[in-house]
Structures are given as C-alpha cells and as structure tokens.
PDB file of C-alpha atoms in Angstrom:
ATOM      1  CA  MET A   1     -37.879-445.972  -7.637  1.00 51.00           C
ATOM      2  CA  ASN A   2     -36.260-443.579  -9.943  1.00 51.00           C
ATOM      3  CA  LEU A   3     -35.505-440.123  -8.243  1.00 51.00           C
ATOM      4  CA  ARG A   4     -34.217-438.227 -11.359  1.00 52.00           C
ATOM      5  CA  LEU A   5     -37.473-435.107 -11.387  1.00 51.00           C
ATOM      6  CA  ASP A   6     -36.651-433.835 -15.332  1.00 55.00           C
ATOM      7  CA  PRO A   7     -37.246-430.860 -15.973  1.00 54.00           C
ATOM      8  CA  PRO A   8     -40.699-429.583 -18.163  1.00 55.00           C
ATOM      9  CA  GLN A   9     -40.117-429.995 -21.531  1.00 60.00           C
ATOM     10  CA  VAL A  10     -40.115-426.198 -23.002  1.00 55.00           C
ATOM     11  CA  PRO A  11     -41.194-425.464 -26.446  1.00 60.00           C
ATOM     12  CA  PRO A  12     -39.221-424.522 -29.068  1.00 62.00           C
ATOM     13  CA  LEU A  13     -38.973-420.149 -29.518  1.00 60.00           C
ATOM     14  CA  SER A  14     -40.594-418.804 -31.867  1.00 61.00           C
ATOM     15  CA  THR A  15     -39.436-415.943 -34.730  1.00 57.00           C
ATOM     16  CA  ALA A  16     -40.781-413.082 -33.378  1.00 57.00           C
ATOM     17  CA  GLU A  17     -41.157-413.971 -29.874  1.00 61.00           C
ATOM     18  CA  ARG A  18     -37.078-414.307 -30.150  1.00 60.00           C
ATOM     19  CA  THR A  19     -36.668-411.242 -31.881  1.00 57.00           C
ATOM     20  CA  ARG A  20     -38.224-409.418 -28.891  1.00 60.00           C
ATOM     21  CA  LEU A  21     -36.066-410.847 -26.359  1.00 57.00           C
ATOM     22  CA  ARG A  22     -33.045-410.725 -28.273  1.00 58.00           C
ATOM     23  CA  ASN A  23     -34.183-406.723 -28.550  1.00 56.00           C
ATOM     24  CA  ARG A  24     -35.458-406.324 -24.734  1.00 57.00           C
ATOM     25  CA  VAL A  25     -31.954-407.715 -23.852  1.00 50.00           C
ATOM     26  CA  MET A  26     -30.207-405.201 -26.055  1.00 52.00           C
ATOM     27  CA  ASP A  27     -31.705-402.470 -24.679  1.00 51.00           C
ATOM     28  CA  GLN A  28     -31.084-403.386 -20.968  1.00 51.00           C
ATOM     29  CA  ALA A  29     -27.214-403.205 -21.867  1.00 49.00           C
ATOM     30  CA  ARG A  30     -27.082-400.217 -24.277  1.00 47.00           C
ATOM     31  CA  PRO A  31     -25.792-396.988 -22.054  1.00 46.00           C
ATOM     32  CA  SER A  32     -28.521-394.440 -20.970  1.00 41.00           C
ATOM     33  CA  GLU A  33     -27.069-390.888 -20.984  1.00 41.00           C
ATOM     34  CA  HIS A  34     -29.918-390.016 -18.055  1.00 37.00           C
ATOM     35  CA  ARG A  35     -28.745-392.648 -15.790  1.00 35.00           C
ATOM     36  CA  PRO A  36     -26.279-390.893 -14.431  1.00 33.00           C
ATOM     37  CA  ARG A  37     -28.137-387.895 -13.251  1.00 30.00           C
ATOM     38  CA  ARG A  38     -31.557-390.747 -11.742  1.00 28.00           C
ATOM     39  CA  GLN A  39     -28.093-391.766  -9.486  1.00 29.00           C
ATOM     40  CA  TRP A  40     -26.410-388.929  -7.997  1.00 28.00           C
ATOM     41  CA  ILE A  41     -30.376-386.772  -7.234  1.00 26.00           C
ATOM     42  CA  ALA A  42     -30.090-389.105  -3.960  1.00 29.00           C
ATOM     43  CA  PRO A  43     -26.576-388.019  -2.940  1.00 29.00           C
ATOM     44  CA  LEU A  44     -27.252-384.432  -4.000  1.00 29.00           C
ATOM     45  CA  VAL A  45     -30.046-383.957  -2.294  1.00 29.00           C
ATOM     46  CA  GLY A  46     -28.494-385.351   1.298  1.00 32.00           C
ATOM     47  CA  VAL A  47     -25.370-382.877   1.178  1.00 30.00           C
ATOM     48  CA  GLY A  48     -27.560-379.860   0.930  1.00 29.00           C
ATOM     49  CA  ALA A  49     -29.495-381.599   3.550  1.00 30.00           C
ATOM     50  CA  VAL A  50     -25.845-381.420   5.337  1.00 29.00           C
ATOM     51  CA  ALA A  51     -25.158-377.851   4.459  1.00 29.00           C
ATOM     52  CA  ALA A  52     -28.246-376.123   5.839  1.00 29.00           C
ATOM     53  CA  VAL A  53     -28.117-377.840   9.004  1.00 30.00           C
ATOM     54  CA  VAL A  54     -24.885-376.616   9.584  1.00 30.00           C
ATOM     55  CA  ALA A  55     -26.027-373.642   8.099  1.00 31.00           C
ATOM     56  CA  GLY A  56     -28.497-373.342  10.830  1.00 30.00           C
ATOM     57  CA  THR A  57     -26.183-374.228  13.627  1.00 27.00           C
ATOM     58  CA  LEU A  58     -23.323-371.228  12.993  1.00 25.00           C
ATOM     59  CA  VAL A  59     -26.258-368.994  13.026  1.00 28.00           C
ATOM     60  CA  VAL A  60     -26.794-369.189  16.672  1.00 27.00           C
ATOM     61  CA  THR A  61     -23.850-368.887  16.918  1.00 27.00           C
ATOM     62  CA  HIS A  62     -22.488-365.745  14.429  1.00 28.00           C
ATOM     63  CA  LYS A  63     -21.561-362.335  16.005  1.00 33.00           C
ATOM     64  CA  SER A  64     -22.064-359.164  14.511  1.00 34.00           C
ATOM     65  CA  PRO A  65     -19.008-356.704  13.892  1.00 30.00           C
ATOM     66  CA  THR A  66     -20.404-353.946  15.486  1.00 32.00           C
ATOM     67  CA  ASP A  67     -22.086-355.754  18.476  1.00 35.00           C
ATOM     68  CA  VAL A  68     -19.633-359.509  19.528  1.00 33.00           C
ATOM     69  CA  ARG A  69     -23.450-359.394  21.684  1.00 36.00           C
ATOM     70  CA  THR A  70     -25.616-359.824  19.099  1.00 40.00           C
ATOM     71  CA  ALA A  71     -26.557-362.979  17.065  1.00 39.00           C
ATOM     72  CA  GLY A  72     -28.530-362.611  13.758  1.00 35.00           C
ATOM     73  CA  THR A  73     -28.213-363.615  10.505  1.00 34.00           C
ATOM     74  CA  PRO A  74     -31.310-365.597   8.827  1.00 35.00           C
ATOM     75  CA  ALA A  75     -31.619-369.077   8.325  1.00 36.00           C
ATOM     76  CA  PRO A  76     -33.065-370.979   5.493  1.00 35.00           C
ATOM     77  CA  VAL A  77     -36.377-371.127   5.625  1.00 33.00           C
ATOM     78  CA  ALA A  78     -36.256-375.135   5.374  1.00 31.00           C
ATOM     79  CA  THR A  79     -34.086-375.789   8.718  1.00 32.00           C
ATOM     80  CA  ARG A  80     -34.806-372.212  10.303  1.00 38.00           C
ATOM     81  CA  LEU A  81     -35.187-373.283  14.218  1.00 38.00           C
ATOM     82  CA  GLN A  82     -33.408-376.576  14.095  1.00 34.00           C
ATOM     83  CA  GLY A  83     -30.822-376.869  16.325  1.00 36.00           C
ATOM     84  CA  THR A  84     -31.871-374.084  17.877  1.00 52.00           C
ATOM     85  CA  PRO A  85     -34.774-375.352  21.045  1.00 59.00           C
ATOM     86  CA  GLU A  86     -37.951-372.791  21.247  1.00 70.00           C
ATOM     87  CA  ALA A  87     -38.128-370.499  24.401  1.00 80.00           C
ATOM     88  CA  LYS A  88     -40.266-372.676  27.720  1.00 82.00           C
ATOM     89  CA  VAL A  89     -38.817-369.222  29.491  1.00 89.00           C
ATOM     90  CA  GLY A  90     -40.568-365.723  29.154  1.00 94.00           C
ATOM     91  CA  VAL A  91     -40.349-362.062  30.612  1.00 97.00           C
ATOM     92  CA  ASP A  92     -43.290-360.243  29.822  1.00 97.00           C
ATOM     93  CA  ARG A  93     -45.671-358.601  31.905  1.00 97.00           C
ATOM     94  CA  GLY A  94     -48.108-356.467  29.893  1.00 96.00           C
ATOM     95  CA  PRO A  95     -48.262-353.492  30.169  1.00 97.00           C
ATOM     96  CA  VAL A  96     -47.584-351.368  32.953  1.00 96.00           C
ATOM     97  CA  PRO A  97     -50.309-350.727  35.761  1.00 94.00           C
ATOM     98  CA  GLN A  98     -51.602-347.874  36.077  1.00 93.00           C
ATOM     99  CA  ALA A  99     -50.940-347.683  39.013  1.00 93.00           C
ATOM    100  CA  GLU A 100     -47.692-348.534  38.567  1.00 93.00           C
ATOM    101  CA  LEU A 101     -47.774-345.298  35.332  1.00 93.00           C
ATOM    102  CA  ALA A 102     -46.464-342.463  37.731  1.00 91.00           C
ATOM    103  CA  THR A 103     -43.213-344.474  38.901  1.00 90.00           C
ATOM    104  CA  ILE A 104     -42.299-345.207  35.727  1.00 92.00           C
ATOM    105  CA  VAL A 105     -42.644-341.650  35.039  1.00 91.00           C
ATOM    106  CA  ALA A 106     -41.154-340.224  37.946  1.00 89.00           C
ATOM    107  CA  ASP A 107     -38.006-342.701  37.371  1.00 89.00           C
ATOM    108  CA  CYS A 108     -37.865-341.736  33.807  1.00 91.00           C
ATOM    109  CA  SER A 109     -37.533-337.817  34.717  1.00 87.00           C
ATOM    110  CA  PHE A 110     -33.599-336.396  35.344  1.00 83.00           C
ATOM    111  CA  PRO A 111     -33.438-334.797  38.698  1.00 78.00           C
ATOM    112  CA  ASP A 112     -34.546-330.594  38.766  1.00 73.00           C
ATOM    113  CA  GLU A 113     -36.206-330.906  35.188  1.00 79.00           C
ATOM    114  CA  THR A 114     -39.468-328.773  35.366  1.00 78.00           C
ATOM    115  CA  GLY A 115     -42.323-330.873  33.302  1.00 81.00           C
ATOM    116  CA  PRO A 116     -42.830-334.780  33.492  1.00 85.00           C
ATOM    117  CA  ALA A 117     -41.020-337.119  30.576  1.00 88.00           C
ATOM    118  CA  GLN A 118     -43.622-338.198  28.120  1.00 92.00           C
ATOM    119  CA  LEU A 119     -43.642-342.000  27.825  1.00 94.00           C
ATOM    120  CA  VAL A 120     -42.956-342.877  24.616  1.00 95.00           C
ATOM    121  CA  TRP A 121     -42.829-346.405  25.300  1.00 97.00           C
ATOM    122  CA  SER A 122     -43.505-348.950  28.435  1.00 97.00           C
ATOM    123  CA  ARG A 123     -43.644-352.514  29.821  1.00 97.00           C
ATOM    124  CA  HIS A 124     -44.494-354.528  32.837  1.00 97.00           C
ATOM    125  CA  VAL A 125     -41.629-357.522  32.916  1.00 97.00           C
ATOM    126  CA  ARG A 126     -39.815-360.079  34.411  1.00 95.00           C
ATOM    127  CA  GLY A 127     -38.257-358.813  37.623  1.00 93.00           C
ATOM    128  CA  ILE A 128     -34.367-359.900  38.759  1.00 92.00           C
ATOM    129  CA  THR A 129     -35.677-362.104  41.854  1.00 90.00           C
ATOM    130  CA  LYS A 130     -38.747-364.537  41.735  1.00 89.00           C
ATOM    131  CA  ASP A 131     -40.140-362.033  44.437  1.00 89.00           C
ATOM    132  CA  SER A 132     -40.015-358.976  42.030  1.00 91.00           C
ATOM    133  CA  THR A 133     -40.927-356.987  38.777  1.00 94.00           C
ATOM    134  CA  ALA A 134     -40.057-354.405  37.046  1.00 94.00           C
ATOM    135  CA  LEU A 135     -40.939-351.513  34.755  1.00 96.00           C
ATOM    136  CA  VAL A 136     -39.186-350.705  31.576  1.00 96.00           C
ATOM    137  CA  ALA A 137     -39.974-347.540  29.691  1.00 97.00           C
ATOM    138  CA  LEU A 138     -38.400-344.872  27.291  1.00 96.00           C
ATOM    139  CA  ALA A 139     -39.582-341.667  28.044  1.00 95.00           C
ATOM    140  CA  ARG A 140     -38.919-338.354  26.522  1.00 93.00           C
ATOM    141  CA  ASP A 141     -38.335-334.251  27.930  1.00 89.00           C
ATOM    142  CA  THR A 142     -40.430-332.424  28.018  1.00 78.00           C
ATOM    143  CA  SER A 143     -38.628-329.000  29.448  1.00 73.00           C
ATOM    144  CA  ARG A 144     -35.283-328.757  29.751  1.00 50.00           C
ATOM    145  CA  PRO A 145     -33.260-331.595  29.554  1.00 45.00           C
ATOM    146  CA  THR A 146     -29.528-331.443  31.487  1.00 42.00           C
ATOM    147  CA  ALA A 147     -26.405-332.401  31.810  1.00 40.00           C
ATOM    148  CA  GLN A 148     -26.192-336.076  32.989  1.00 42.00           C
ATOM    149  CA  SER A 149     -25.904-338.596  30.654  1.00 39.00           C
ATOM    150  CA  THR A 150     -26.217-342.436  32.505  1.00 41.00           C
ATOM    151  CA  VAL A 151     -27.274-342.042  36.407  1.00 41.00           C
ATOM    152  CA  ALA A 152     -28.868-344.072  38.954  1.00 39.00           C
ATOM    153  CA  ARG A 153     -31.664-343.544  41.082  1.00 42.00           C
ATOM    154  CA  GLY A 154     -30.972-340.666  43.461  1.00 40.00           C
ATOM    155  CA  ARG A 155     -28.617-338.917  41.663  1.00 37.00           C
ATOM    156  CA  LYS A 156     -27.851-335.362  40.558  1.00 41.00           C
ATOM    157  CA  PRO A 157     -26.715-334.706  37.484  1.00 43.00           C
ATOM    158  CA  GLY A 158     -24.554-331.213  37.150  1.00 43.00           C
ATOM    159  CA  PRO A 159     -25.855-328.691  35.539  1.00 46.00           C
ATOM    160  CA  GLY A 160     -25.325-327.462  31.563  1.00 47.00           C
ATOM    161  CA  GLY A 161     -27.722-328.499  29.809  1.00 56.00           C
ATOM    162  CA  ALA A 162     -27.779-331.201  27.439  1.00 65.00           C
ATOM    163  CA  PRO A 163     -25.051-332.664  25.820  1.00 78.00           C
ATOM    164  CA  ASP A 164     -24.822-332.223  22.921  1.00 81.00           C
ATOM    165  CA  PHE A 165     -25.373-336.122  21.298  1.00 87.00           C
ATOM    166  CA  ALA A 166     -28.653-336.376  22.716  1.00 86.00           C
ATOM    167  CA  LYS A 167     -30.597-332.973  22.376  1.00 88.00           C
ATOM    168  CA  LEU A 168     -33.403-334.575  20.966  1.00 91.00           C
ATOM    169  CA  GLY A 169     -33.575-335.460  25.013  1.00 90.00           C
ATOM    170  CA  TYR A 170     -35.202-339.204  24.644  1.00 94.00           C
ATOM    171  CA  ARG A 171     -34.021-341.634  27.617  1.00 94.00           C
ATOM    172  CA  PHE A 172     -34.620-345.107  28.647  1.00 95.00           C
ATOM    173  CA  CYS A 173     -35.367-346.193  32.229  1.00 93.00           C
ATOM    174  CA  MET A 174     -35.929-349.638  34.807  1.00 93.00           C
ATOM    175  CA  SER A 175     -38.034-349.140  37.730  1.00 92.00           C
ATOM    176  CA  ARG A 176     -37.679-352.747  39.931  1.00 90.00           C
ATOM    177  CA  VAL A 177     -40.970-353.447  42.187  1.00 88.00           C
ATOM    178  CA  PRO A 178     -40.537-352.991  44.530  1.00 85.00           C
ATOM    179  CA  PRO A 179     -38.051-350.822  45.592  1.00 75.00           C
ATOM    180  CA  SER A 180     -35.501-352.640  47.763  1.00 71.00           C
ATOM    181  CA  ALA A 181     -32.590-352.291  48.511  1.00 68.00           C
ATOM    182  CA  LYS A 182     -32.830-356.936  49.121  1.00 68.00           C
ATOM    183  CA  LEU A 183     -32.348-356.692  45.147  1.00 76.00           C
ATOM    184  CA  GLY A 184     -28.672-355.260  45.122  1.00 74.00           C
ATOM    185  CA  ALA A 185     -29.508-353.856  41.258  1.00 70.00           C
ATOM    186  CA  ILE A 186     -31.341-349.775  41.125  1.00 71.00           C
ATOM    187  CA  GLY A 187     -33.406-348.580  39.040  1.00 75.00           C
ATOM    188  CA  SER A 188     -31.711-346.655  36.390  1.00 83.00           C
ATOM    189  CA  VAL A 189     -32.448-343.649  34.114  1.00 89.00           C
ATOM    190  CA  GLY A 190     -30.140-342.820  31.069  1.00 92.00           C
ATOM    191  CA  ARG A 191     -29.707-341.065  27.800  1.00 92.00           C
ATOM    192  CA  VAL A 192     -30.560-342.172  24.303  1.00 94.00           C
ATOM    193  CA  ALA A 193     -27.767-341.020  21.922  1.00 94.00           C
ATOM    194  CA  ASP A 194     -30.475-338.602  18.888  1.00 95.00           C
ATOM    195  CA  LYS A 195     -28.091-340.818  16.107  1.00 95.00           C
ATOM    196  CA  THR A 196     -29.440-344.093  17.635  1.00 95.00           C
ATOM    197  CA  TRP A 197     -32.240-342.750  18.238  1.00 95.00           C
ATOM    198  CA  ARG A 198     -32.483-341.938  13.874  1.00 95.00           C
ATOM    199  CA  ALA A 199     -31.618-345.537  13.213  1.00 94.00           C
ATOM    200  CA  GLU A 200     -34.606-347.230  12.372  1.00 94.00           C
ATOM    201  CA  PRO A 201     -34.204-351.088  11.785  1.00 96.00           C
ATOM    202  CA  THR A 202     -34.282-352.513   7.904  1.00 96.00           C
ATOM    203  CA  THR A 203     -34.814-355.531   6.653  1.00 94.00           C
ATOM    204  CA  GLU A 204     -31.290-356.027   7.237  1.00 95.00           C
ATOM    205  CA  ARG A 205     -31.297-354.302  10.994  1.00 96.00           C
ATOM    206  CA  GLY A 206     -34.553-355.987  12.226  1.00 97.00           C
ATOM    207  CA  LEU A 207     -33.451-354.092  15.547  1.00 97.00           C
ATOM    208  CA  VAL A 208     -31.435-350.964  17.322  1.00 97.00           C
ATOM    209  CA  THR A 209     -30.371-351.021  20.200  1.00 96.00           C
ATOM    210  CA  LEU A 210     -31.119-348.410  22.469  1.00 96.00           C
ATOM    211  CA  SER A 211     -29.694-348.940  25.729  1.00 93.00           C
ATOM    212  CA  THR A 212     -28.066-352.355  27.915  1.00 90.00           C
ATOM    213  CA  GLN A 213     -27.444-352.634  30.611  1.00 91.00           C
ATOM    214  CA  ASP A 214     -25.534-355.981  30.798  1.00 92.00           C
ATOM    215  CA  GLY A 215     -23.955-356.639  35.201  1.00 91.00           C
ATOM    216  CA  ASP A 216     -27.102-355.508  37.014  1.00 91.00           C
ATOM    217  CA  PHE A 217     -26.350-357.901  40.380  1.00 90.00           C
ATOM    218  CA  THR A 218     -28.696-359.113  43.720  1.00 90.00           C
ATOM    219  CA  ALA A 219     -27.183-358.527  46.752  1.00 89.00           C
ATOM    220  CA  ASP A 220     -25.287-361.350  47.550  1.00 91.00           C
ATOM    221  CA  LEU A 221     -24.217-362.441  44.452  1.00 93.00           C
ATOM    222  CA  THR A 222     -25.585-365.184  42.820  1.00 93.00           C
ATOM    223  CA  THR A 223     -28.432-363.328  40.011  1.00 94.00           C
ATOM    224  CA  LEU A 224     -26.594-361.793  37.323  1.00 94.00           C
ATOM    225  CA  GLN A 225     -28.887-359.906  34.830  1.00 95.00           C
ATOM    226  CA  ALA A 226     -28.362-358.374  31.384  1.00 96.00           C
ATOM    227  CA  TRP A 227     -31.737-356.338  29.978  1.00 96.00           C
ATOM    228  CA  ARG A 228     -31.979-354.199  26.268  1.00 96.00           C
ATOM    229  CA  LEU A 229     -34.330-352.162  24.537  1.00 97.00           C
ATOM    230  CA  TYR A 230     -34.544-352.119  21.003  1.00 97.00           C
ATOM    231  CA  ARG A 231     -36.054-350.553  18.220  1.00 96.00           C
ATOM    232  CA  ALA A 232     -37.987-353.015  16.332  1.00 97.00           C
ATOM    233  CA  HIS A 233     -38.946-353.436  11.827  1.00 97.00           C
ATOM    234  CA  PRO A 234     -42.552-354.031  11.372  1.00 97.00           C
ATOM    235  CA  ASP A 235     -41.569-357.940  10.269  1.00 97.00           C
ATOM    236  CA  VAL A 236     -40.299-357.917  13.697  1.00 97.00           C
ATOM    237  CA  ALA A 237     -42.827-360.679  15.862  1.00 97.00           C
ATOM    238  CA  LYS A 238     -41.458-362.337  18.486  1.00 97.00           C
ATOM    239  CA  VAL A 239     -37.956-361.567  20.317  1.00 97.00           C
ATOM    240  CA  GLU A 240     -34.959-364.029  22.423  1.00 97.00           C
ATOM    241  CA  ALA A 241     -31.874-364.201  23.841  1.00 97.00           C
ATOM    242  CA  ARG A 242     -29.804-366.273  25.738  1.00 96.00           C
ATOM    243  CA  TYR A 243     -26.692-365.950  27.857  1.00 96.00           C
ATOM    244  CA  VAL A 244     -23.342-366.863  27.227  1.00 96.00           C
ATOM    245  CA  LEU A 245     -21.495-367.373  30.288  1.00 94.00           C
ATOM    246  CA  ASN A 246     -17.790-368.983  30.170  1.00 91.00           C
ATOM    247  CA  GLY A 247     -18.438-370.136  27.056  1.00 92.00           C
ATOM    248  CA  LYS A 248     -20.913-371.768  27.364  1.00 94.00           C
ATOM    249  CA  PRO A 249     -24.716-370.450  26.465  1.00 95.00           C
ATOM    250  CA  GLY A 250     -27.670-370.147  28.387  1.00 95.00           C
ATOM    251  CA  PRO A 251     -31.216-371.029  27.629  1.00 94.00           C
ATOM    252  CA  TRP A 252     -33.110-369.058  24.788  1.00 96.00           C
ATOM    253  CA  THR A 253     -35.442-367.120  26.872  1.00 97.00           C
ATOM    254  CA  SER A 254     -38.827-364.762  24.341  1.00 97.00           C
ATOM    255  CA  GLY A 255     -38.790-361.268  25.389  1.00 97.00           C
ATOM    256  CA  VAL A 256     -40.979-358.765  24.494  1.00 97.00           C
ATOM    257  CA  VAL A 257     -42.234-356.765  21.499  1.00 97.00           C
ATOM    258  CA  ASP A 258     -44.684-354.466  21.500  1.00 97.00           C
ATOM    259  CA  GLY A 259     -45.512-351.395  18.881  1.00 95.00           C
ATOM    260  CA  GLY A 260     -42.841-351.114  17.236  1.00 96.00           C
ATOM    261  CA  PHE A 261     -40.082-352.145  20.285  1.00 98.00           C
ATOM    262  CA  ALA A 262     -38.758-354.533  21.442  1.00 98.00           C
ATOM    263  CA  TYR A 263     -37.722-355.782  24.813  1.00 98.00           C
ATOM    264  CA  THR A 264     -34.505-359.020  26.236  1.00 98.00           C
ATOM    265  CA  GLU A 265     -33.871-359.787  29.220  1.00 97.00           C
ATOM    266  CA  VAL A 266     -31.996-363.176  30.859  1.00 97.00           C
ATOM    267  CA  GLN A 267     -30.254-364.394  34.092  1.00 96.00           C
ATOM    268  CA  ALA A 268     -27.489-366.528  35.203  1.00 96.00           C
ATOM    269  CA  ARG A 269     -27.322-367.733  38.003  1.00 95.00           C
ATOM    270  CA  GLY A 270     -23.653-369.137  40.243  1.00 94.00           C
ATOM    271  CA  LYS A 271     -21.077-366.490  42.401  1.00 94.00           C
ATOM    272  CA  PHE A 272     -20.296-363.237  40.046  1.00 95.00           C
ATOM    273  CA  THR A 273     -17.925-360.163  41.239  1.00 93.00           C
ATOM    274  CA  VAL A 274     -19.110-356.580  41.134  1.00 89.00           C
ATOM    275  CA  GLY A 275     -18.316-355.537  37.816  1.00 90.00           C
ATOM    276  CA  GLN A 276     -19.049-358.717  35.557  1.00 93.00           C
ATOM    277  CA  ARG A 277     -20.809-358.391  32.447  1.00 94.00           C
ATOM    278  CA  LEU A 278     -23.255-361.303  30.941  1.00 95.00           C
ATOM    279  CA  THR A 279     -22.720-361.978  26.786  1.00 94.00           C
ATOM    280  CA  THR A 280     -25.799-362.317  25.431  1.00 95.00           C
ATOM    281  CA  GLU A 281     -27.063-363.705  21.536  1.00 96.00           C
ATOM    282  CA  VAL A 282     -30.168-362.246  19.877  1.00 97.00           C
ATOM    283  CA  ARG A 283     -32.385-363.202  17.693  1.00 96.00           C
ATOM    284  CA  ALA A 284     -35.910-362.721  15.356  1.00 97.00           C
ATOM    285  CA  PHE A 285     -38.268-363.703  14.008  1.00 97.00           C
ATOM    286  CA  ASP A 286     -41.564-363.295  11.888  1.00 96.00           C
ATOM    287  CA  ALA A 287     -45.321-363.774  12.584  1.00 96.00           C
ATOM    288  CA  GLN A 288     -44.642-367.580  10.397  1.00 95.00           C
ATOM    289  CA  GLY A 289     -41.379-368.314  12.388  1.00 94.00           C
ATOM    290  CA  LYS A 290     -39.079-366.877  10.099  1.00 95.00           C
ATOM    291  CA  GLN A 291     -35.915-366.639  11.474  1.00 96.00           C
ATOM    292  CA  LEU A 292     -34.666-362.322  10.473  1.00 96.00           C
ATOM    293  CA  PRO A 293     -31.123-360.811  10.603  1.00 95.00           C
ATOM    294  CA  VAL A 294     -31.085-358.343  13.638  1.00 92.00           C
ATOM    295  CA  SER A 295     -27.593-356.673  12.713  1.00 76.00           C
TER     296      SER A 295
END
C-alpha cells in the first residue's frame, strides 16, 4: 500500500495570469501615503473621548473665583451628564398654598414698616425636618424701608431708614411651617443689595445669587442645612446642588426653577456645632439637559 499522497497536478499559468498576479503582489508591497492616517484614526478618537470625560469630571469640582461654593463651567455636549448621576432627591413642594400667603408676606416685612411687603416670587419647599416644610420668597418694601440689614423673625430694626446699599427695598425671607422651636432653625428676612438685584444673569453666568444661608440647624444639631435664592437666566431649566463636608460630597439634590428665579437647598446629617457652615456646589441645565455655566 502506497501511503504517500501526492499533491494534485496544477496546470501552468498563462502569461496574462502571471502578469496579473505579479501586479497584485507589487501593489501590496508598494507604500501608500493614506494607510498611516487610517491606522491612527481609532487611537485619536479614543484619546479625545478620554479627554472629554476628564473635562466633564472637572466641571463638578470646579470652584468659581468669586464664590467658592458654586460650580460651573459647561461640559462638552457628548459628556454633559457623565460622572454626575441624576439627582434623586427634590426640594420643590409647588406654589405657596393660599392659606400661607399672609404668613410669608408678614415675614417678608421688617417691623415698623407702614405697609405690607409686595411679593415678587415665592415657593413652597421641603423643611429641615421630615414633618416640616418652608416658604421662601423675594419681596419688595412698599413703604419706608428700615435700616436693619439682616434680622431674624421677632427682632426689631434700628432707626434711620434704608441702608445705602439697599435703597430699592428688595429682600429675601424664609418661614418655617409649622413655626416650632423644635426645628432649631427659625424664619428670617434679609436685604438684597441694589447692586446684586441689578446684576442680570447671562449665558456665561446663568445664576446670580440673591441670598444665601449655609448654617441652619435643627435644635439637636444633627441636621445642617444650606439654601440659596438666585435670579436665573431664561436658558436655565433645572438646578441641582450638593454639599461638601470634610472633603466628601453629598448627593445631588434637585432645586426649583420658576419665573426667572431659582432655589437650591441641601442637608447633611451628623453631629455639628453651632456656627458650622455647609459648603455647597451648584450646577444648572437647559431644557435639553446640556450643562450651563453658572458663574
């Protein structure tokens, strides 16, 4: 038995076939000026994607030079929400109930003013405890302003008329509902400086801070709260904030955007001391979810 398997016979190539095969081999061996560019396309796209993700991450921790508690440069569109999960906590409770309007008007007035405050904007928001809520508002004095720049509810202002920095009579205020000493934090009213009120938000600065309170406590000092009121650019459709405590950020919390104004609020829980402050970071988005610069 012959175990050797001979290869089948291959017919000889014609002259034309030899020429065609030789040309194909030479074409493959000849260098091409376009081939290196195609080889680098994929690596360049990869590097660009990594750079975009890094830029989106830096946006979250960027501190404004004028306000260390406000974050805000726009992220690239392709990565505007990468690394920043959607906020799962919200503070909005809707418009101020009709039954509470008189309360917030009274709390937006300084003692001894001859007329009620005129509400410019108001909102019903979550409270500092689970069984409470709050009313926040911006208002304007309709009578003679007083000299007190910032007072807590029940404290009397000094004589002398409106201070020079707040001749327009605008003020911010907060009322706790129900007003209970158990909350620890109390309602307050404070001046909005004329210069601040006149500062209009822009596409490069979507939020203008009108008021800030970053040290409200419950009576047992186990909840620390920070809240803010802003004038908002028309492009701003959503605002979110989070606290940073001992270098560690808390969860993103959805605020309120309504009628050209915005409100943010965050709460941290632990064991705090009187006078302690809560640093916050803020970001804003348009109706399509694109992150906007806030300062």
